[in-house]
Amino acid sequence: MSKVNSAGLDADPNELGLETLAIRSGHVRSPEREHAEPIFATSSFIFNSAEQAASLFAEEETGNVYSRFTNPTVATFETRLGYLEGANYCVGTSSGLAAISGLVLCQLKAGEHVVASRELFGSTISLFKKIFSRFDISITLVSVSDNDAWQKAVTSNTKMLFLETPTNPLCQVADIAQIAQIARAAGAMLVVDNCFCTPILQQPLSLGADVVIHTATKYLDGQGRCVGGAMVTNNEQIHDDYFAMLRTTGPSMSPFNAWVFLKGLETLSLRMARHCENARGIAEWLQKHDMVESVFYPGLKAHSGHDLAKRQQSDFGGVVSFRIKGGRSVSWKFINGTRILSITANLGDAKTTITHPASTTHGRLTEEERNLSGVTENLIRVAAGLENLDDIIADLEHGFTAAGAP
Ligand SMILES: *Cc1c(COP(=O)(O)O)cnc(C)c1O
């Protein structure tokens, strides 16, 4: 059931805060009077009669038929995330990339064109360049913070503008409201992948975006357990097209994963506050370190996106990147020298993670593409977890010692 309604709430949702909606919305209690949300581990649903079956199949009445279409646990997650994004519609998917590919499948056709930020998640760029290019959907990449470049890249065939903000790994910030205007003037839709901020820090629909994409795999789960995603919108037509695509092509969210994500949403605001606090602490400490060349965190006044982030976000997020003095070998020594931090490309976890983007997440780019995105050999990304900040900093100091700090 992907239309967001006041299911499970006796109060007017418009009068409730995000923290309350994240905990209370979406659950329609079963006759068993359960307190916690149940997992509906069922692939299909039974009908009371042959007549009811016929009527549900003919879409004369709405209700569950088969879990590729709808499932009550998935619907609870969708309603909850929809409320947090201030949206009328939300559809859960099997992964963040499934959410994006599904949107392209149901909204674009051969001959049409996409403008996207160069700093997108690597697989999102591959999706457009390697898969959708075969269906004659073309893409132009621009620098996320250059509004003139967005404007210039738009053609008469442009149907979609796509961005992430802040970007990975340099935390550049896009002006969502300005780019939404460019999209509107061109008759195109603006899609924002809200992975880094989550609706707790930023609500792109309220700034003019048409669609929000989520990878639930990151902060929404928050403990690195499940893969999932979502498409969120206020546009009924986009929703209807999307739901038809989901039914027919099948990238549906599993009920078990939906349950993990909806429990994750209950603690999202608390966790985001701690992710931001730890990231800020790490960024401020790194800034003073002798072995650090530069630090990228929108919460730092010196960061190019600071003022914009302050306007359109309620906090600055959990990801910090920095350039260490040296090259690849010093960077790797630093990473190997940490004892607590997890060496993994993932983020949005209770566990702090550390990554060398040039040889992992951005390793498949050409050197020129890497340089354009600022992903140099001495760049290190830290996605702050929820541990004790002093312990994280002490561990980073182990890294500097291993990398040759006096
Ligand atoms: C991880 C990620 C994705 C892809 O999500 P999956 O759930 O892994 O498919 C998309 N966008 C961003 C910004 C990501 O970090």
Coordinates of N, CA, C and O and ligand atoms in Angstrom, one line a residue, residues 94-98 100 120-121 123-124 164 168 193 195-196 213-218 227-229 346-347, ligand 1:
S94 N 14.0 -3.4 -3.6 CA 15.0 -4.4 -3.1 C 16.3 -3.8 -2.8 O 17.1 -4.4 -2.1
S95 N 16.7 -2.6 -3.4 CA 17.9 -2.0 -3.1 C 17.8 -0.5 -3.5 O 16.9 -0.2 -4.2
G96 N 18.8 0.3 -3.2 CA 18.8 1.7 -3.6 C 19.0 1.7 -5.1 O 18.3 2.5 -5.8
L97 N 19.8 0.9 -5.7 CA 20.0 0.9 -7.2 C 18.7 0.4 -7.9 O 18.4 0.9 -9.0
A98 N 18.0 -0.5 -7.3 CA 16.7 -0.9 -7.8 C 15.7 0.2 -7.9 O 14.9 0.4 -8.8
I100 N 16.5 3.4 -8.2 CA 16.9 4.3 -9.3 C 16.5 3.7 -10.7 O 15.9 4.3 -11.5
L120 N 28.1 11.5 -8.4 CA 27.2 10.5 -8.0 C 27.9 9.2 -7.5 O 29.0 9.0 -7.9
F121 N 27.2 8.5 -6.7 CA 27.6 7.1 -6.3 C 28.0 6.4 -7.5 O 27.3 6.4 -8.6
S123 N 28.1 3.3 -8.8 CA 27.2 2.4 -9.5 C 26.0 3.1 -10.2 O 25.5 2.6 -11.2
T124 N 25.6 4.2 -9.6 CA 24.6 5.0 -10.3 C 25.1 5.5 -11.6 O 24.3 5.5 -12.6
E164 N 23.0 13.9 -5.9 CA 23.1 13.6 -4.4 C 23.7 14.8 -3.8 O 24.6 15.5 -4.3
N168 N 29.5 12.3 -2.2 CA 30.4 11.3 -1.7 C 31.7 11.3 -2.5 O 31.5 11.1 -3.7
D193 N 18.9 11.9 -4.5 CA 19.2 10.7 -3.7 C 19.6 11.3 -2.3 O 20.6 11.9 -2.2
C195 N 20.5 9.9 0.5 CA 21.2 9.0 1.3 C 22.0 9.6 2.5 O 21.8 9.2 3.6
F196 N 22.8 10.6 2.1 CA 23.7 11.2 3.2 C 22.9 11.9 4.3 O 23.4 11.9 5.4
I213 N 15.1 9.6 -3.8 CA 15.5 8.2 -3.8 C 16.2 7.9 -2.5 O 17.0 8.7 -2.0
H214 N 16.0 6.7 -2.0 CA 16.7 6.2 -0.8 C 17.4 4.9 -1.0 O 16.8 4.0 -1.6
T215 N 18.6 4.8 -0.5 CA 19.1 3.4 -0.2 C 18.9 3.2 1.3 O 19.4 4.0 2.1
A216 N 18.0 2.3 1.6 CA 17.7 2.0 3.0 C 18.9 1.3 3.7 O 18.9 1.2 4.9
T217 N 19.8 0.8 2.8 CA 20.9 0.0 3.2 C 21.8 0.8 4.2 O 22.6 0.2 5.0
K218 N 21.8 2.1 4.1 CA 22.8 2.9 4.8 C 22.1 3.4 6.1 O 21.9 2.6 7.0
V227 N 19.9 -4.9 2.7 CA 19.9 -4.1 1.5 C 18.5 -3.8 1.1 O 17.6 -4.7 1.0
G228 N 18.2 -2.5 0.8 CA 16.9 -2.1 0.4 C 16.9 -0.7 -0.1 O 17.9 0.0 0.0
G229 N 15.8 -0.2 -0.6 CA 15.7 1.2 -1.1 C 14.3 1.6 -1.2 O 13.3 0.9 -0.8
N346 N 31.3 0.6 3.0 CA 30.0 1.0 3.4 C 29.9 2.2 4.4 O 31.0 2.6 4.9
L347 N 28.8 2.8 4.6 CA 28.6 3.9 5.5 C 27.2 3.8 6.1 O 26.4 3.0 5.7
Ligands
LIG1 C1 24.9 2.8 -1.4 C2 24.4 3.9 -2.2 C3 23.4 3.7 -3.3 C4 23.0 2.3 -3.7 O1 22.3 1.7 -2.7 P1 22.2 0.1 -2.6 O2 21.2 -0.1 -1.6 O3 23.5 -0.4 -2.3 O4 21.7 -0.4 -4.0 C5 22.9 4.8 -3.9 N1 23.3 6.0 -3.6 C6 24.1 6.3 -2.6 C7 24.5 7.7 -2.3 C8 24.7 5.3 -1.9 O5 25.6 5.6 -0.9

